[in-house]
Amino acid sequence: MESLSDTLWDVVISGTGLQQSLLALALSRSGKKILHIDPNEFYGGAQAAFSIQDAEQWVGRVSAGHGSLFKSASIVRPEGATTLSSSRAYSLALAPTLIHARSALLSQLVSSRAYRQVEFLAVGSFYIFKQSQDPTQQPSLARIPSTREEVFSTTAISTKAKRLLMKFLKFVLDYESSPQLETWEPHADAPLADLLQQEFKMDAELQTYIITLTLSLDGRISTKDGLAAIRRHLSSMSVYGPGFAALYPKWGGLSEIAQVSCRAGAVGGAVYMLGNGIKETKTIGDEVRLELTSGDTVKARMLVRADESPSDQKGISRLVAVIGSPLKTLFEALVEGAPRPAVAVVAFPAGSLSAADGTASKYPVYLSAHSSDTGECPVGQSVLYFTTMATSCAKEVLERALDAFTGVTGDEKRPQVLFQLQYDQHAGSGILEAEGPIFTFPAPSSSLSFDDSTLEPVREAWTKVMGDAAVASEYLTFEDREGAMDDDDVYE
């Protein structure tokens, strides 16, 4: 076998984040010579999933300034939290992203047959955290109805609001056709809330129900983007089974998809080296010369890497908490024949929480609550992922959200918080950048629902690597390997 230095690699892929890993999957049957490296000792990059011990080590690296996408990482072990299990019993996701059933990512996992290696779980209901107008009453969680049946059966909104909601749901399912088009196009770049108020006469509370379904982090999503997000949610409902519109991969979300994609790359002949980054890069003619941190020098026709420089976009703050409760009422199947959900989403609207000085939260806070069925914690516990836009008081607001939620779980006794991880993350978006034979993926999106635009740079990079062969090749469309399980293709 040729050494690393003697081989002219068709492509060196740096990093095992989702985009790089999907590129490895797409190239896994191309016959190309692929070297896939990562300076980390773990797969997944910004979408990784950690055990408790791994999370502690990661916080140490972030605090020491390694990597630029994350900052202000810290861990809190509350006093008296004695029921935390062994480190490996946890798989805490850095990017707990739900995937709508109509997402192109799922279609690509099906056509590439990679879906066989991933276990998907149902994302259940969406809830709104509601403060009571009566100071003697406790806050509560109100479920957001997103089907005709749910609208008629809910007692959380008035009869008038139900009529308005039904009118809007009917509208959004066909919003790109006339006469609906003429209704919303004048508001296309304005906040969706303006359309809801002016054209549908919705009050602030009903607007919150609608906007929550978009999972907009700043709450000011445009009408054009908001309508697309809501239709995706509605059209995804019951695609893979009754009662749910989105899926979540077991064992750590997008991290699991990244690892499955890398395994496909390895089966296809790619060479993998974790804990090995790039120390120096030189372009000589049509080749890239790389000096690795291991001391090896390699040459390649192409280098594909990820952008890890902070962007000008506003970042996000996250709080991950493990609590000692299974949250049974949150993970109940509410539709006959539906699978038991493993994930539930709770929105704390802007202004519903406040800092110690009384300053109301400027942005909504989203909670993605995960049961032990996700494989991210032991039975009898749950993992809570809180996310909001980064501000000077975001950390305090997230802690207030955690305290508020543990007071409305329906448990007889407030659940104990066993572990907390907090961090800030720079947001990313953009296109594949090219400089000669070097291609750079944009920094990962901070969207709470998988953004299909993430897939476009991957296909573009695949086209660059494949060259003329891309014309005769079908992108991410593979037959089963010999000896693969002949399962029913339930996702087709």
Tab-separated table of C-alpha atoms in Angstrom:
chain	number	residue	atom	x	y	z
A	1	MET	CA	0.000	0.000	0.000
A	2	GLU	CA	1.275	3.440	-0.872
A	3	SER	CA	2.092	5.759	2.014
A	4	LEU	CA	0.125	8.941	2.626
A	5	SER	CA	2.923	10.993	1.099
A	6	ASP	CA	3.354	8.802	-1.998
A	7	THR	CA	-0.332	8.873	-2.939
A	8	LEU	CA	-1.820	11.606	-5.092
A	9	TRP	CA	-5.252	11.899	-3.492
A	10	ASP	CA	-8.204	12.908	-5.639
A	11	VAL	CA	-9.551	14.841	-2.677
A	12	VAL	CA	-8.678	15.502	0.939
A	13	ILE	CA	-11.749	16.238	3.043
A	14	SER	CA	-10.994	18.126	6.247
A	15	GLY	CA	-13.512	17.818	9.066
A	16	THR	CA	-16.297	15.330	9.714
A	17	GLY	CA	-19.167	17.787	10.070
A	18	LEU	CA	-22.405	16.952	8.308
A	19	GLN	CA	-21.526	18.544	4.960
A	20	GLN	CA	-18.077	16.926	4.725
A	21	SER	CA	-19.544	13.571	5.788
A	22	LEU	CA	-22.342	13.737	3.219
A	23	LEU	CA	-19.693	14.493	0.590
A	24	ALA	CA	-17.857	11.353	1.689
A	25	LEU	CA	-21.112	9.410	1.329
A	26	ALA	CA	-21.720	10.841	-2.152
A	27	LEU	CA	-18.184	9.843	-3.224
A	28	SER	CA	-18.226	6.465	-1.477
A	29	ARG	CA	-18.742	4.495	-4.722
A	30	SER	CA	-16.843	6.770	-7.085
A	31	GLY	CA	-13.514	4.914	-7.026
A	32	LYS	CA	-11.757	8.153	-6.078
A	33	LYS	CA	-8.777	8.200	-3.725
A	34	ILE	CA	-10.111	10.008	-0.673
A	35	LEU	CA	-8.304	11.027	2.509
A	36	HIS	CA	-10.714	12.188	5.215
A	37	ILE	CA	-9.134	13.857	8.238
A	38	ASP	CA	-10.329	15.716	11.300
A	39	PRO	CA	-8.306	17.589	13.937
A	40	ASN	CA	-10.798	16.353	16.547
A	41	GLU	CA	-10.800	12.905	18.093
A	42	PHE	CA	-14.539	12.610	17.445
A	43	TYR	CA	-16.885	12.619	14.453
A	44	GLY	CA	-19.460	15.294	13.709
A	45	GLY	CA	-17.685	18.614	14.118
A	46	ALA	CA	-20.240	21.268	15.099
A	47	GLN	CA	-22.938	18.545	14.971
A	48	ALA	CA	-21.147	16.152	17.339
A	49	ALA	CA	-22.749	14.326	20.273
A	50	PHE	CA	-20.861	13.901	23.550
A	51	SER	CA	-20.789	11.684	26.586
A	52	ILE	CA	-20.512	13.586	29.886
A	53	GLN	CA	-16.739	13.099	29.928
A	54	ASP	CA	-16.405	14.135	26.278
A	55	ALA	CA	-18.514	17.236	26.968
A	56	GLU	CA	-16.200	18.201	29.823
A	57	GLN	CA	-13.147	17.789	27.603
A	58	TRP	CA	-14.838	19.779	24.825
A	59	VAL	CA	-15.589	22.648	27.211
A	60	GLY	CA	-11.916	22.648	28.177
A	61	ARG	CA	-10.879	22.940	24.537
A	62	VAL	CA	-13.354	25.743	23.841
A	63	SER	CA	-12.165	27.601	26.946
A	64	ALA	CA	-8.573	27.214	25.750
A	65	GLY	CA	-9.483	28.851	22.445
A	66	HIS	CA	-9.457	25.756	20.207
A	67	GLY	CA	-11.921	26.312	17.367
A	68	SER	CA	-13.723	29.560	16.652
A	69	LEU	CA	-17.376	28.591	16.176
A	70	PHE	CA	-18.046	28.158	19.902
A	71	LYS	CA	-17.350	30.297	22.938
A	72	SER	CA	-18.387	30.822	26.565
A	73	ALA	CA	-18.776	27.083	27.181
A	74	SER	CA	-19.340	25.941	30.761
A	75	ILE	CA	-20.666	23.013	32.771
A	76	VAL	CA	-22.662	23.101	35.996
A	77	ARG	CA	-23.282	20.114	38.214
A	78	PRO	CA	-26.043	21.242	40.612
A	79	GLU	CA	-25.518	20.455	44.265
A	80	GLY	CA	-27.219	17.283	45.364
A	81	ALA	CA	-27.453	15.849	41.862
A	82	THR	CA	-26.514	12.309	42.801
A	83	THR	CA	-28.445	10.271	40.226
A	84	LEU	CA	-26.346	11.096	37.154
A	85	SER	CA	-25.420	7.815	35.485
A	86	SER	CA	-22.093	6.805	33.972
A	87	SER	CA	-20.594	9.120	31.378
A	88	ARG	CA	-21.269	6.804	28.409
A	89	ALA	CA	-24.965	6.612	29.253
A	90	TYR	CA	-25.354	10.051	27.653
A	91	SER	CA	-25.056	11.345	24.098
A	92	LEU	CA	-25.621	15.107	24.269
A	93	ALA	CA	-26.061	16.719	20.850
A	94	LEU	CA	-24.423	20.029	19.976
A	95	ALA	CA	-26.987	20.526	17.185
A	96	PRO	CA	-30.338	18.933	18.177
A	97	THR	CA	-31.952	19.516	14.786
A	98	LEU	CA	-35.315	18.059	13.794
A	99	ILE	CA	-35.822	16.949	10.181
A	100	HIS	CA	-39.181	17.526	8.506
A	101	ALA	CA	-40.580	14.578	6.576
A	102	ARG	CA	-40.469	16.551	3.316
A	103	SER	CA	-36.785	17.415	3.742
A	104	ALA	CA	-34.492	16.660	0.807
A	105	LEU	CA	-32.022	15.195	3.319
A	106	LEU	CA	-34.330	12.252	3.982
A	107	SER	CA	-34.804	11.710	0.253
A	108	GLN	CA	-31.028	11.576	-0.210
A	109	LEU	CA	-30.565	9.166	2.671
A	110	VAL	CA	-33.170	6.912	1.064
A	111	SER	CA	-31.728	7.044	-2.469
A	112	SER	CA	-28.208	6.380	-1.148
A	113	ARG	CA	-29.495	3.522	1.057
A	114	ALA	CA	-27.791	5.159	4.070
A	115	TYR	CA	-31.169	5.361	5.840
A	116	ARG	CA	-30.856	1.637	6.630
A	117	GLN	CA	-28.172	2.509	9.174
A	118	VAL	CA	-30.134	5.263	10.934
A	119	GLU	CA	-33.040	4.794	13.335
A	120	PHE	CA	-35.504	7.679	13.088
A	121	LEU	CA	-37.866	8.704	15.881
A	122	ALA	CA	-41.043	10.779	15.791
A	123	VAL	CA	-41.057	14.434	16.828
A	124	GLY	CA	-44.342	14.976	18.625
A	125	SER	CA	-46.321	18.059	19.543
A	126	PHE	CA	-45.341	21.726	19.514
A	127	TYR	CA	-46.300	23.680	22.639
A	128	ILE	CA	-46.475	27.305	23.761
A	129	PHE	CA	-45.471	28.251	27.311
A	130	LYS	CA	-48.277	30.475	28.607
A	131	GLN	CA	-48.139	32.745	31.621
A	132	SER	CA	-51.495	33.018	33.362
A	133	GLN	CA	-53.203	36.419	33.541
A	134	ASP	CA	-54.294	35.422	37.029
A	135	PRO	CA	-51.293	35.700	39.404
A	136	THR	CA	-52.761	32.904	41.534
A	137	GLN	CA	-52.665	30.478	38.602
A	138	GLN	CA	-49.594	28.548	37.486
A	139	PRO	CA	-48.177	28.841	33.926
A	140	SER	CA	-49.116	26.078	31.514
A	141	LEU	CA	-48.226	24.487	28.181
A	142	ALA	CA	-50.698	24.884	25.317
A	143	ARG	CA	-50.404	22.494	22.376
A	144	ILE	CA	-50.351	24.101	18.929
A	145	PRO	CA	-52.960	22.551	16.619
A	146	SER	CA	-51.613	22.049	13.093
A	147	THR	CA	-54.255	19.817	11.503
A	148	ARG	CA	-57.978	20.309	10.893
A	149	GLU	CA	-58.831	17.704	13.522
A	150	GLU	CA	-56.576	19.300	16.131
A	151	VAL	CA	-58.016	22.762	15.488
A	152	PHE	CA	-61.566	21.514	16.073
A	153	SER	CA	-60.675	19.549	19.208
A	154	THR	CA	-58.444	22.053	21.017
A	155	THR	CA	-59.798	23.993	23.982
A	156	ALA	CA	-56.783	26.324	24.145
A	157	ILE	CA	-58.205	28.871	21.685
A	158	SER	CA	-61.613	30.473	21.128
A	159	THR	CA	-64.126	29.531	18.448
A	160	LYS	CA	-63.347	32.736	16.553
A	161	ALA	CA	-59.615	31.974	16.668
A	162	LYS	CA	-60.308	28.464	15.364
A	163	ARG	CA	-62.066	29.906	12.305
A	164	LEU	CA	-59.164	32.266	11.625
A	165	LEU	CA	-56.666	29.445	12.069
A	166	MET	CA	-58.544	27.129	9.717
A	167	LYS	CA	-58.700	29.898	7.124
A	168	PHE	CA	-54.953	30.400	7.350
A	169	LEU	CA	-54.091	26.672	7.227
A	170	LYS	CA	-56.172	26.303	4.070
A	171	PHE	CA	-54.482	29.384	2.619
A	172	VAL	CA	-50.904	28.304	3.307
A	173	LEU	CA	-51.258	24.854	1.736
A	174	ASP	CA	-51.838	26.532	-1.625
A	175	TYR	CA	-50.118	29.870	-1.030
A	176	GLU	CA	-48.140	29.879	-4.275
A	177	SER	CA	-51.268	29.816	-6.439
A	178	SER	CA	-53.685	32.569	-7.378
A	179	PRO	CA	-55.531	34.265	-5.673
A	180	GLN	CA	-53.458	33.511	-2.551
A	181	LEU	CA	-50.367	34.814	-4.295
A	182	GLU	CA	-51.877	38.256	-4.700
A	183	THR	CA	-52.721	38.313	-0.975
A	184	TRP	CA	-49.240	37.776	0.410
A	185	GLU	CA	-46.804	38.990	-2.274
A	186	PRO	CA	-47.107	42.665	-1.212
A	187	HIS	CA	-45.947	41.513	2.253
A	188	ALA	CA	-43.264	39.112	0.983
A	189	ASP	CA	-40.275	40.775	2.658
A	190	ALA	CA	-42.159	42.128	5.670
A	191	PRO	CA	-42.469	40.114	8.902
A	192	LEU	CA	-45.010	37.303	8.706
A	193	ALA	CA	-46.741	38.824	11.732
A	194	ASP	CA	-47.787	41.769	9.552
A	195	LEU	CA	-49.595	39.482	7.118
A	196	LEU	CA	-51.296	37.597	9.953
A	197	GLN	CA	-52.518	40.803	11.534
A	198	GLN	CA	-53.517	42.742	8.427
A	199	GLU	CA	-54.911	40.018	6.160
A	200	PHE	CA	-56.117	37.420	8.686
A	201	LYS	CA	-56.984	39.703	11.635
A	202	MET	CA	-55.153	37.484	14.121
A	203	ASP	CA	-54.392	38.773	17.602
A	204	ALA	CA	-50.902	38.572	19.114
A	205	GLU	CA	-51.532	35.209	20.797
A	206	LEU	CA	-52.702	33.489	17.631
A	207	GLN	CA	-49.820	35.028	15.691
A	208	THR	CA	-47.456	33.428	18.204
A	209	TYR	CA	-48.970	30.005	17.534
A	210	ILE	CA	-48.316	30.383	13.806
A	211	ILE	CA	-44.833	31.874	14.043
A	212	THR	CA	-43.733	29.181	16.499
A	213	LEU	CA	-44.277	26.562	13.788
A	214	THR	CA	-41.607	28.328	11.690
A	215	LEU	CA	-39.044	27.866	14.510
A	216	SER	CA	-37.822	31.392	13.782
A	217	LEU	CA	-35.098	32.247	16.282
A	218	ASP	CA	-35.669	35.995	16.160
A	219	GLY	CA	-39.458	35.784	15.752
A	220	ARG	CA	-39.332	38.132	12.756
A	221	ILE	CA	-39.255	35.673	9.895
A	222	SER	CA	-40.328	37.196	6.586
A	223	THR	CA	-43.691	36.382	5.051
A	224	LYS	CA	-42.035	34.617	2.105
A	225	ASP	CA	-39.853	32.398	4.291
A	226	GLY	CA	-42.511	31.931	6.953
A	227	LEU	CA	-45.157	30.644	4.563
A	228	ALA	CA	-42.652	28.187	3.071
A	229	ALA	CA	-41.685	26.921	6.545
A	230	ILE	CA	-45.288	26.468	7.660
A	231	ARG	CA	-46.323	24.686	4.475
A	232	ARG	CA	-43.337	22.359	4.879
A	233	HIS	CA	-44.528	21.569	8.400
A	234	LEU	CA	-48.141	21.006	7.356
A	235	SER	CA	-47.296	18.977	4.246
A	236	SER	CA	-44.903	16.831	6.295
A	237	MET	CA	-47.641	15.812	8.710
A	238	SER	CA	-48.391	12.062	8.606
A	239	VAL	CA	-45.998	11.354	5.703
A	240	TYR	CA	-44.277	8.558	7.643
A	241	GLY	CA	-47.081	7.863	10.092
A	242	PRO	CA	-50.032	9.566	11.759
A	243	GLY	CA	-49.578	12.390	14.225
A	244	PHE	CA	-46.125	13.785	13.453
A	245	ALA	CA	-44.419	15.966	10.872
A	246	ALA	CA	-40.715	15.611	11.695
A	247	LEU	CA	-38.128	13.004	12.608
A	248	TYR	CA	-35.047	12.861	14.804
A	249	PRO	CA	-32.149	10.397	14.369
A	250	LYS	CA	-31.492	8.270	17.451
A	251	TRP	CA	-28.174	8.514	19.325
A	252	GLY	CA	-27.451	12.189	18.799
A	253	GLY	CA	-29.294	13.593	15.798
A	254	LEU	CA	-27.165	14.878	12.925
A	255	SER	CA	-24.070	13.384	14.562
A	256	GLU	CA	-25.438	9.926	13.800
A	257	ILE	CA	-25.997	10.807	10.129
A	258	ALA	CA	-22.437	12.150	9.912
A	259	GLN	CA	-21.005	8.928	11.357
A	260	VAL	CA	-23.114	6.707	9.089
A	261	SER	CA	-21.947	8.746	6.085
A	262	CYS	CA	-18.302	8.410	7.137
A	263	ARG	CA	-18.703	4.646	7.557
A	264	ALA	CA	-19.999	4.485	3.985
A	265	GLY	CA	-16.937	6.437	2.886
A	266	ALA	CA	-14.656	4.000	4.692
A	267	VAL	CA	-16.396	0.980	3.139
A	268	GLY	CA	-15.858	2.629	-0.229
A	269	GLY	CA	-12.117	2.803	0.386
A	270	ALA	CA	-11.608	6.255	1.900
A	271	VAL	CA	-8.802	6.546	4.465
A	272	TYR	CA	-9.824	8.116	7.793
A	273	MET	CA	-7.545	9.868	10.284
A	274	LEU	CA	-9.046	11.485	13.384
A	275	GLY	CA	-6.938	13.735	15.581
A	276	ASN	CA	-5.076	14.957	12.512
A	277	GLY	CA	-5.517	18.467	11.199
A	278	ILE	CA	-3.874	20.672	8.599
A	279	LYS	CA	-0.830	22.623	9.733
A	280	GLU	CA	0.024	24.302	6.441
A	281	THR	CA	-1.494	24.515	2.964
A	282	LYS	CA	0.283	25.334	-0.312
A	283	THR	CA	-1.058	25.356	-3.855
A	284	ILE	CA	1.499	24.280	-6.450
A	285	GLY	CA	0.098	24.281	-9.955
A	286	ASP	CA	-3.029	22.128	-9.983
A	287	GLU	CA	-2.136	20.349	-6.735
A	288	VAL	CA	-2.568	21.123	-3.054
A	289	ARG	CA	0.322	20.266	-0.718
A	290	LEU	CA	-0.699	19.762	2.891
A	291	GLU	CA	1.431	19.428	5.978
A	292	LEU	CA	-0.597	17.576	8.597
A	293	THR	CA	-0.269	17.939	12.356
A	294	SER	CA	0.978	14.345	12.409
A	295	GLY	CA	4.037	15.489	10.439
A	296	ASP	CA	2.928	13.778	7.214
A	297	THR	CA	2.958	15.700	3.963
A	298	VAL	CA	0.278	14.826	1.437
A	299	LYS	CA	-0.636	16.024	-2.027
A	300	ALA	CA	-4.097	16.141	-3.556
A	301	ARG	CA	-5.919	17.329	-6.611
A	302	MET	CA	-8.485	19.016	-4.394
A	303	LEU	CA	-9.056	20.042	-0.778
A	304	VAL	CA	-12.546	20.438	0.703
A	305	ARG	CA	-12.757	21.991	4.145
A	306	ALA	CA	-15.167	23.892	6.396
A	307	ASP	CA	-15.231	27.588	7.191
A	308	GLU	CA	-14.690	27.986	10.918
A	309	SER	CA	-14.267	31.748	11.005
A	310	PRO	CA	-16.918	33.728	12.915
A	311	SER	CA	-19.498	35.429	10.687
A	312	ASP	CA	-21.144	38.809	11.051
A	313	GLN	CA	-24.486	37.144	11.727
A	314	LYS	CA	-25.930	37.113	15.208
A	315	GLY	CA	-25.144	33.859	16.995
A	316	ILE	CA	-27.147	31.648	19.322
A	317	SER	CA	-26.931	30.612	22.963
A	318	ARG	CA	-27.735	27.085	24.106
A	319	LEU	CA	-28.408	25.406	27.414
A	320	VAL	CA	-28.427	21.608	27.600
A	321	ALA	CA	-29.865	20.134	30.786
A	322	VAL	CA	-30.322	16.564	31.956
A	323	ILE	CA	-33.250	16.196	34.346
A	324	GLY	CA	-34.413	13.315	36.517
A	325	SER	CA	-37.854	12.847	34.954
A	326	PRO	CA	-39.169	10.850	31.972
A	327	LEU	CA	-41.715	13.656	31.230
A	328	LYS	CA	-44.364	11.071	30.439
A	329	THR	CA	-47.149	13.553	29.649
A	330	LEU	CA	-44.969	15.272	27.032
A	331	PHE	CA	-44.203	12.075	25.120
A	332	GLU	CA	-47.638	10.560	24.725
A	333	ALA	CA	-49.055	9.527	21.349
A	334	LEU	CA	-52.123	11.727	20.890
A	335	VAL	CA	-53.355	10.257	17.598
A	336	GLU	CA	-54.600	6.687	17.167
A	337	GLY	CA	-51.955	4.537	15.532
A	338	ALA	CA	-49.199	7.098	15.993
A	339	PRO	CA	-45.784	6.048	17.364
A	340	ARG	CA	-44.787	7.333	20.761
A	341	PRO	CA	-42.867	10.560	20.154
A	342	ALA	CA	-39.331	10.905	21.478
A	343	VAL	CA	-39.078	14.674	20.990
A	344	ALA	CA	-41.402	17.560	21.863
A	345	VAL	CA	-40.927	21.263	21.130
A	346	VAL	CA	-41.857	24.053	23.540
A	347	ALA	CA	-41.678	27.757	22.650
A	348	PHE	CA	-41.319	30.530	25.208
A	349	PRO	CA	-42.512	33.612	23.282
A	350	ALA	CA	-40.524	36.832	23.338
A	351	GLY	CA	-41.349	38.723	26.517
A	352	SER	CA	-42.564	35.657	28.424
A	353	LEU	CA	-39.319	35.403	30.399
A	354	SER	CA	-37.247	38.073	32.091
A	355	ALA	CA	-33.810	38.617	33.573
A	356	ALA	CA	-33.221	39.417	37.242
A	357	ASP	CA	-33.388	43.149	36.561
A	358	GLY	CA	-36.840	42.755	35.053
A	359	THR	CA	-35.733	43.066	31.415
A	360	ALA	CA	-38.102	40.986	29.286
A	361	SER	CA	-36.642	38.502	26.826
A	362	LYS	CA	-36.247	40.135	23.418
A	363	TYR	CA	-36.304	36.869	21.478
A	364	PRO	CA	-38.227	33.615	21.827
A	365	VAL	CA	-36.649	30.630	23.551
A	366	TYR	CA	-37.143	27.184	22.036
A	367	LEU	CA	-36.938	23.959	23.994
A	368	SER	CA	-36.416	20.618	22.276
A	369	ALA	CA	-37.201	18.026	24.959
A	370	HIS	CA	-35.851	14.513	24.332
A	371	SER	CA	-36.876	11.314	26.061
A	372	SER	CA	-34.574	8.396	26.825
A	373	ASP	CA	-35.863	6.745	23.619
A	374	THR	CA	-33.423	8.987	21.727
A	375	GLY	CA	-30.533	7.128	23.363
A	376	GLU	CA	-29.237	10.429	24.701
A	377	CYS	CA	-29.866	9.635	28.379
A	378	PRO	CA	-30.847	6.699	30.623
A	379	VAL	CA	-34.425	5.544	31.175
A	380	GLY	CA	-36.195	7.745	33.713
A	381	GLN	CA	-34.374	10.890	32.614
A	382	SER	CA	-34.771	13.450	29.807
A	383	VAL	CA	-32.497	15.873	27.983
A	384	LEU	CA	-33.627	19.465	27.474
A	385	TYR	CA	-32.086	21.597	24.729
A	386	PHE	CA	-32.854	25.322	25.083
A	387	THR	CA	-31.908	27.776	22.304
A	388	THR	CA	-32.233	31.529	21.866
A	389	MET	CA	-30.471	34.360	20.063
A	390	ALA	CA	-27.221	35.404	21.731
A	391	THR	CA	-27.560	38.543	23.853
A	392	SER	CA	-25.873	39.885	26.974
A	393	CYS	CA	-28.607	38.310	29.123
A	394	ALA	CA	-29.217	35.136	27.063
A	395	LYS	CA	-27.581	32.853	29.632
A	396	GLU	CA	-29.833	34.144	32.388
A	397	VAL	CA	-32.930	33.928	30.180
A	398	LEU	CA	-32.149	30.296	29.321
A	399	GLU	CA	-31.774	29.449	32.992
A	400	ARG	CA	-35.134	31.137	33.651
A	401	ALA	CA	-36.637	29.010	30.868
A	402	LEU	CA	-35.256	25.858	32.493
A	403	ASP	CA	-36.698	26.866	35.861
A	404	ALA	CA	-40.055	27.764	34.312
A	405	PHE	CA	-40.318	24.498	32.386
A	406	THR	CA	-39.499	22.251	35.332
A	407	GLY	CA	-42.428	23.900	37.113
A	408	VAL	CA	-44.994	22.873	34.462
A	409	THR	CA	-43.973	19.297	33.667
A	410	GLY	CA	-46.984	17.767	35.386
A	411	ASP	CA	-44.760	15.796	37.779
A	412	GLU	CA	-45.878	15.707	41.400
A	413	LYS	CA	-42.442	16.946	42.400
A	414	ARG	CA	-40.336	19.411	40.422
A	415	PRO	CA	-37.741	17.364	38.460
A	416	GLN	CA	-34.158	17.614	39.631
A	417	VAL	CA	-31.606	19.129	37.267
A	418	LEU	CA	-28.655	16.727	37.153
A	419	PHE	CA	-26.296	18.378	34.677
A	420	GLN	CA	-26.052	21.600	32.651
A	421	LEU	CA	-23.958	22.517	29.612
A	422	GLN	CA	-24.035	26.053	28.223
A	423	TYR	CA	-22.323	27.588	25.207
A	424	ASP	CA	-22.623	30.232	22.513
A	425	GLN	CA	-22.284	29.412	18.840
A	426	HIS	CA	-21.596	31.610	15.847
A	427	ALA	CA	-24.225	31.364	13.117
A	428	GLY	CA	-23.312	30.445	9.569
A	429	SER	CA	-24.771	30.575	6.107
A	430	GLY	CA	-23.492	31.080	2.618
A	431	ILE	CA	-22.228	29.283	-0.440
A	432	LEU	CA	-19.345	27.021	-1.363
A	433	GLU	CA	-16.260	29.187	-1.839
A	434	ALA	CA	-13.563	28.224	-4.326
A	435	GLU	CA	-9.958	29.311	-4.547
A	436	GLY	CA	-8.183	27.227	-7.156
A	437	PRO	CA	-8.324	23.575	-6.065
A	438	ILE	CA	-9.437	24.524	-2.514
A	439	PHE	CA	-13.156	24.547	-1.698
A	440	THR	CA	-14.636	25.787	1.562
A	441	PHE	CA	-18.065	24.911	2.958
A	442	PRO	CA	-19.905	27.676	4.835
A	443	ALA	CA	-20.117	27.473	8.626
A	444	PRO	CA	-23.002	25.285	9.865
A	445	SER	CA	-26.495	26.719	10.034
A	446	SER	CA	-27.979	27.324	13.490
A	447	SER	CA	-31.517	26.518	12.308
A	448	LEU	CA	-33.564	24.329	14.663
A	449	SER	CA	-35.096	22.505	11.696
A	450	PHE	CA	-32.797	21.070	9.053
A	451	ASP	CA	-32.160	23.638	6.336
A	452	ASP	CA	-32.105	21.955	2.930
A	453	SER	CA	-29.956	24.760	1.533
A	454	THR	CA	-27.151	23.063	3.512
A	455	LEU	CA	-27.192	20.318	0.867
A	456	GLU	CA	-26.506	22.554	-2.129
A	457	PRO	CA	-22.779	23.163	-1.420
A	458	VAL	CA	-22.321	19.402	-0.904
A	459	ARG	CA	-23.624	18.587	-4.364
A	460	GLU	CA	-21.538	21.392	-5.861
A	461	ALA	CA	-18.390	20.020	-4.194
A	462	TRP	CA	-19.250	16.510	-5.436
A	463	THR	CA	-19.534	17.865	-8.984
A	464	LYS	CA	-16.099	19.510	-8.671
A	465	VAL	CA	-14.467	16.311	-7.397
A	466	MET	CA	-16.153	14.073	-9.979
A	467	GLY	CA	-15.348	16.366	-12.894
A	468	ASP	CA	-16.579	15.046	-16.251
A	469	ALA	CA	-17.766	11.817	-14.590
A	470	ALA	CA	-20.490	13.761	-12.787
A	471	VAL	CA	-22.460	14.008	-16.048
A	472	ALA	CA	-22.941	10.236	-16.248
A	473	SER	CA	-23.383	9.673	-12.494
A	474	GLU	CA	-26.537	9.927	-10.428
A	475	TYR	CA	-25.934	11.985	-7.308
A	476	LEU	CA	-26.428	10.004	-4.079
A	477	THR	CA	-28.387	7.282	-5.842
A	478	PHE	CA	-26.987	3.826	-5.114
A	479	GLU	CA	-28.114	0.240	-5.345
A	480	ASP	CA	-27.880	-1.908	-2.233
A	481	ARG	CA	-24.449	-3.404	-1.719
A	482	GLU	CA	-24.247	-7.151	-2.136
A	483	GLY	CA	-25.372	-8.843	1.055
A	484	ALA	CA	-27.274	-5.805	2.344
A	485	MET	CA	-30.509	-6.437	4.190
A	486	ASP	CA	-33.489	-6.658	1.856
A	487	ASP	CA	-35.749	-4.554	4.070
A	488	ASP	CA	-39.004	-3.079	2.880
A	489	ASP	CA	-38.283	0.441	1.753
A	490	VAL	CA	-40.806	2.034	4.063
A	491	TYR	CA	-39.509	5.523	3.298
A	492	GLU	CA	-40.176	5.259	-0.442
